[in-house]
Short mmCIF file of C-alpha atoms in Angstrom, two decimals:
data_model
loop_
_atom_site.label_atom_id
_atom_site.label_comp_id
_atom_site.label_asym_id
_atom_site.label_seq_id
_atom_site.Cartn_x
_atom_site.Cartn_y
_atom_site.Cartn_z
CA UNK Q 7 -12.80 13.45 -28.53
CA UNK Q 8 -9.68 11.40 -29.31
CA UNK Q 9 -8.80 7.86 -28.29
CA UNK Q 10 -5.33 7.68 -26.76
CA UNK Q 11 -3.05 4.70 -27.46
CA UNK Q 12 -1.68 2.86 -24.42
CA UNK Q 13 1.13 4.70 -22.65
CA UNK Q 14 0.59 8.15 -24.11
CA UNK Q 15 -0.11 11.17 -21.91
CA UNK Q 16 -3.72 12.27 -22.34
CA UNK Q 17 -3.96 16.07 -22.57
CA UNK Q 18 -7.06 18.28 -22.46
CA UNK Q 19 -6.89 21.91 -23.62
CA UNK Q 20 -9.03 24.53 -21.87
CA UNK Q 21 -9.12 27.96 -23.50
CA UNK Q 22 -12.02 30.15 -24.65
CA UNK Q 23 -10.28 31.01 -27.94
CA UNK Q 24 -10.61 28.47 -30.73
CA UNK Q 25 -7.42 29.61 -32.48
CA UNK Q 26 -5.40 29.12 -29.28
CA UNK Q 27 -6.83 25.62 -28.80
CA UNK Q 28 -6.11 24.74 -32.43
CA UNK Q 29 -2.55 26.02 -32.18
CA UNK Q 30 -1.87 24.05 -29.01
CA UNK Q 31 -3.37 20.92 -30.53
CA UNK Q 32 -1.10 21.27 -33.57
CA UNK Q 33 1.97 21.74 -31.38
CA UNK Q 34 1.22 18.75 -29.18
CA UNK Q 35 0.27 16.48 -32.10
CA UNK Q 36 3.93 16.52 -33.13
CA UNK Q 37 4.91 14.77 -29.88
CA UNK Q 38 4.83 10.97 -30.04
CA UNK Q 39 4.09 10.50 -26.35
CA UNK Q 40 1.31 13.12 -26.08
CA UNK Q 41 -2.25 13.05 -27.38
CA UNK Q 42 -4.97 15.70 -27.09
CA UNK Q 43 -8.15 13.89 -26.03
CA UNK Q 44 -10.44 16.90 -25.86
CA UNK Q 45 -11.00 20.65 -25.59
CA UNK Q 46 -13.08 22.97 -23.42
CA UNK Q 47 -13.96 26.67 -23.39
CA UNK Q 48 -14.35 27.26 -19.65
CA UNK Q 49 -13.16 25.90 -16.31
CA UNK Q 50 -16.17 23.81 -15.32
CA UNK Q 51 -16.44 22.22 -18.76
CA UNK Q 52 -12.72 21.44 -18.63
CA UNK Q 53 -13.00 19.61 -15.30
CA UNK Q 54 -16.03 17.63 -16.46
CA UNK Q 55 -14.37 16.74 -19.77
CA UNK Q 56 -11.16 15.73 -17.98
CA UNK Q 57 -13.13 13.32 -15.81
CA UNK Q 58 -15.11 11.90 -18.74
CA UNK Q 59 -12.08 11.55 -21.02
CA UNK Q 60 -9.68 10.43 -18.27
CA UNK Q 61 -7.22 13.23 -19.04
CA UNK Q 62 -3.80 13.07 -17.39
CA UNK Q 63 -2.90 16.76 -17.80
CA UNK Q 64 -5.15 19.77 -18.39
CA UNK Q 65 -3.71 22.91 -19.99
CA UNK Q 66 -5.85 25.51 -18.25
CA UNK Q 67 -6.22 29.15 -19.27
CA UNK Q 68 -6.95 31.55 -16.40
CA UNK Q 69 -9.34 34.11 -17.85
CA UNK Q 70 -12.32 32.44 -19.50
CA UNK Q 71 -15.95 33.59 -19.59
CA UNK Q 72 -18.46 31.88 -17.33
CA UNK Q 73 -16.18 29.83 -15.12
CA UNK Q 74 -12.49 30.75 -15.13
CA UNK Q 75 -9.41 28.58 -14.90
CA UNK Q 76 -9.10 28.91 -11.13
CA UNK Q 77 -12.55 27.39 -10.68
CA UNK Q 78 -11.61 24.76 -13.22
CA UNK Q 79 -8.46 23.81 -11.30
CA UNK Q 80 -10.41 23.52 -8.03
CA UNK Q 81 -13.10 21.38 -9.63
CA UNK Q 82 -10.52 19.24 -11.40
CA UNK Q 83 -8.90 18.44 -8.04
CA UNK Q 84 -12.28 17.18 -6.81
CA UNK Q 85 -13.51 15.35 -9.90
CA UNK Q 86 -10.24 13.87 -11.16
CA UNK Q 87 -7.55 14.29 -8.48
CA UNK Q 88 -5.10 12.09 -10.36
CA UNK Q 89 -4.99 14.62 -13.21
CA UNK Q 90 -2.53 17.56 -13.18
CA UNK Q 91 -3.44 21.13 -14.04
CA UNK Q 92 -0.86 23.16 -15.92
CA UNK Q 93 -1.91 26.80 -16.06
CA UNK Q 94 -1.05 28.44 -19.37
CA UNK Q 95 -1.80 32.16 -19.56
CA UNK Q 96 -0.74 35.55 -20.87
CA UNK Q 97 -0.61 36.90 -17.32
CA UNK Q 98 2.07 36.36 -14.66
CA UNK Q 99 0.45 38.49 -11.96
CA UNK Q 100 1.20 37.41 -8.40
CA UNK Q 101 -2.43 37.00 -7.41
CA UNK Q 102 -3.04 34.61 -10.30
CA UNK Q 103 0.01 32.53 -9.43
CA UNK Q 104 -0.78 32.16 -5.74
CA UNK Q 105 -4.50 31.53 -6.30
CA UNK Q 106 -3.87 28.94 -9.02
CA UNK Q 107 -1.30 27.08 -6.94
CA UNK Q 108 -3.53 27.07 -3.87
CA UNK Q 109 -6.34 25.70 -6.02
CA UNK Q 110 -4.12 22.75 -6.94
CA UNK Q 111 -2.23 23.70 -10.12
CA UNK Q 112 1.02 21.82 -10.72
CA UNK Q 113 2.63 24.44 -12.92
CA UNK Q 114 2.30 27.94 -14.31
CA UNK Q 115 3.57 28.87 -17.77
CA UNK Q 116 3.12 31.85 -20.04
CA UNK Q 117 1.65 31.51 -23.52
CA UNK Q 118 4.95 32.80 -24.88
CA UNK Q 119 6.58 29.52 -23.78
CA UNK Q 120 8.38 27.76 -26.69
CA UNK Q 121 6.62 24.60 -27.94
CA UNK Q 122 9.47 22.30 -26.85
CA UNK Q 123 9.28 23.67 -23.30
CA UNK Q 124 5.52 23.23 -23.23
CA UNK Q 125 5.81 19.56 -24.12
CA UNK Q 126 8.50 19.09 -21.49
CA UNK Q 127 6.31 20.84 -18.91
CA UNK Q 128 3.43 18.48 -19.62
CA UNK Q 129 5.69 15.48 -19.14
CA UNK Q 130 7.10 16.90 -15.91
CA UNK Q 131 3.67 17.65 -14.44
CA UNK Q 132 2.41 14.22 -15.44
CA UNK Q 133 5.38 12.70 -13.64
CA UNK Q 134 4.51 14.52 -10.43
CA UNK Q 135 6.92 17.41 -10.81
CA UNK Q 136 6.33 21.15 -10.76
CA UNK Q 137 7.21 23.78 -13.29
CA UNK Q 138 7.03 27.57 -13.29
CA UNK Q 139 8.02 30.13 -15.89
CA UNK Q 140 11.21 31.83 -14.57
CA UNK Q 141 9.45 35.20 -14.33
CA UNK Q 142 6.64 33.60 -12.34
CA UNK Q 143 9.05 31.98 -9.88
CA UNK Q 144 10.94 35.20 -9.31
CA UNK Q 145 7.77 37.25 -8.81
CA UNK Q 146 6.32 34.72 -6.40
CA UNK Q 147 9.44 34.48 -4.25
CA UNK Q 148 9.98 38.26 -4.32
CA UNK Q 149 6.40 38.80 -3.18
CA UNK Q 150 6.91 36.53 -0.17
CA UNK Q 151 10.29 38.08 0.65
CA UNK Q 152 8.84 41.59 0.56
CA UNK Q 153 5.67 40.66 2.43
CA UNK Q 154 6.27 37.47 4.41
CA UNK Q 155 3.08 36.00 5.87
CA UNK Q 156 2.56 36.33 9.64
CA UNK Q 157 3.70 33.27 11.54
CA UNK Q 158 1.71 32.43 14.66
CA UNK Q 159 3.66 29.33 15.58
CA UNK Q 160 5.16 26.21 14.08
CA UNK Q 161 2.53 23.84 12.68
CA UNK Q 162 2.52 20.48 14.45
CA UNK Q 163 3.20 18.68 11.18
CA UNK Q 164 6.44 20.61 10.66
CA UNK Q 165 7.62 19.78 14.18
CA UNK Q 166 7.26 16.10 13.27
CA UNK Q 167 9.93 16.38 10.57
CA UNK Q 168 13.42 15.13 11.36
CA UNK Q 169 16.46 17.38 11.06
CA UNK Q 170 17.36 15.85 7.68
CA UNK Q 171 13.78 16.16 6.43
CA UNK Q 172 13.80 19.84 7.40
CA UNK Q 173 16.99 20.34 5.39
CA UNK Q 174 15.43 18.67 2.37
CA UNK Q 175 12.20 20.61 2.83
CA UNK Q 176 14.00 23.96 2.99
CA UNK Q 177 15.83 23.13 -0.24
CA UNK Q 178 12.61 21.96 -1.89
CA UNK Q 179 10.90 25.22 -0.88
CA UNK Q 180 13.42 27.23 -2.89
CA UNK Q 181 12.40 25.34 -6.03
CA UNK Q 182 15.32 22.92 -6.28
CA UNK Q 183 14.82 19.60 -8.06
CA UNK Q 184 15.65 16.28 -6.39
CA UNK Q 185 18.95 16.14 -8.27
CA UNK Q 186 19.88 19.67 -7.15
CA UNK Q 187 18.91 18.91 -3.55
CA UNK Q 188 21.04 15.75 -3.67
CA UNK Q 189 24.08 17.72 -4.83
CA UNK Q 190 23.55 20.46 -2.25
CA UNK Q 191 23.12 18.07 0.69
CA UNK Q 192 25.55 15.39 -0.54
CA UNK Q 193 22.84 12.74 -0.72
CA UNK Q 194 21.80 10.21 -3.31
CA UNK Q 195 18.92 11.28 -5.54
CA UNK Q 196 16.91 8.19 -4.53
CA UNK Q 197 17.40 9.15 -0.88
CA UNK Q 198 16.11 12.66 -1.56
CA UNK Q 199 13.09 11.23 -3.36
CA UNK Q 200 12.32 9.07 -0.30
CA UNK Q 201 12.65 12.07 2.00
CA UNK Q 202 10.31 14.13 -0.20
CA UNK Q 203 7.72 11.35 -0.20
CA UNK Q 204 7.82 11.15 3.60
CA UNK Q 205 7.68 14.96 3.95
CA UNK Q 206 4.55 15.19 1.79
CA UNK Q 207 2.92 12.35 3.75
CA UNK Q 208 3.73 13.90 7.14
CA UNK Q 209 2.47 17.33 6.06
CA UNK Q 210 -0.63 15.93 4.37
CA UNK Q 211 0.21 17.66 1.09
CA UNK Q 212 -0.60 16.50 -2.42
CA UNK Q 213 2.56 17.53 -4.25
CA UNK Q 214 5.68 19.71 -4.29
CA UNK Q 215 3.74 22.81 -5.31
CA UNK Q 216 1.59 22.67 -2.19
CA UNK Q 217 4.73 21.94 -0.17
CA UNK Q 218 6.38 25.13 -1.45
CA UNK Q 219 3.33 27.26 -0.60
CA UNK Q 220 3.04 25.70 2.86
CA UNK Q 221 6.74 26.34 3.53
CA UNK Q 222 6.31 30.05 2.78
CA UNK Q 223 3.09 30.34 4.75
CA UNK Q 224 4.50 28.74 7.91
CA UNK Q 225 7.75 30.71 7.71
CA UNK Q 226 9.96 27.69 7.09
CA UNK Q 227 12.16 29.42 4.53
CA UNK Q 228 12.79 32.35 6.84
CA UNK Q 229 14.08 30.30 9.76
CA UNK Q 230 11.06 31.15 11.93
CA UNK Q 231 10.13 27.56 12.57
CA UNK Q 232 11.40 25.54 15.49
CA UNK Q 233 14.10 23.06 14.52
CA UNK Q 234 13.47 19.47 15.45
CA UNK Q 235 16.44 17.84 17.18
#
């Protein structure tokens, strides 16, 4: 257990391999704004430790004995909803990605990610953003394009969005950042941020990751929804 100075991002590492945990701790200790406050060897222990240690971000492995990372992410969302789960794994299989994101993960990176990118990912997740390894993003989108989910009608929440909010939501669903959406729609970045906040509130979603999943599941990115005049 480590005491974190004021203002630093509190990170908890969940992995069943001691050498992996030690390596991640060494990498993150070189970052002035990050501090590792604890470690865990399974999903349930990680969620409990995150609550006890007030962790801001949990680096969560997927495959761990006893309780895996998916269970850990779900429990973390219940026990410490203000914390963000960043899944870090050797596997980029579609079923892991979708299940982890539905459970509440804010990002999905491979263990081959360079140290500098890992630190940046932690900061982004802590700030409310989302981050996926490029291969993960491509596999996820390709899976939905090849096998789009059945759409039984436009959810009432989507109908409540204005025309401009729908435009922003479509762009968000393709993985664009606020700055990229602003350039694409010729809007100010602050305006896009306001739209995103209202979209999440109207749809009852926690973050951008859930918004992306919901957009695919309701057919928004395929033009199957009903536009709101």
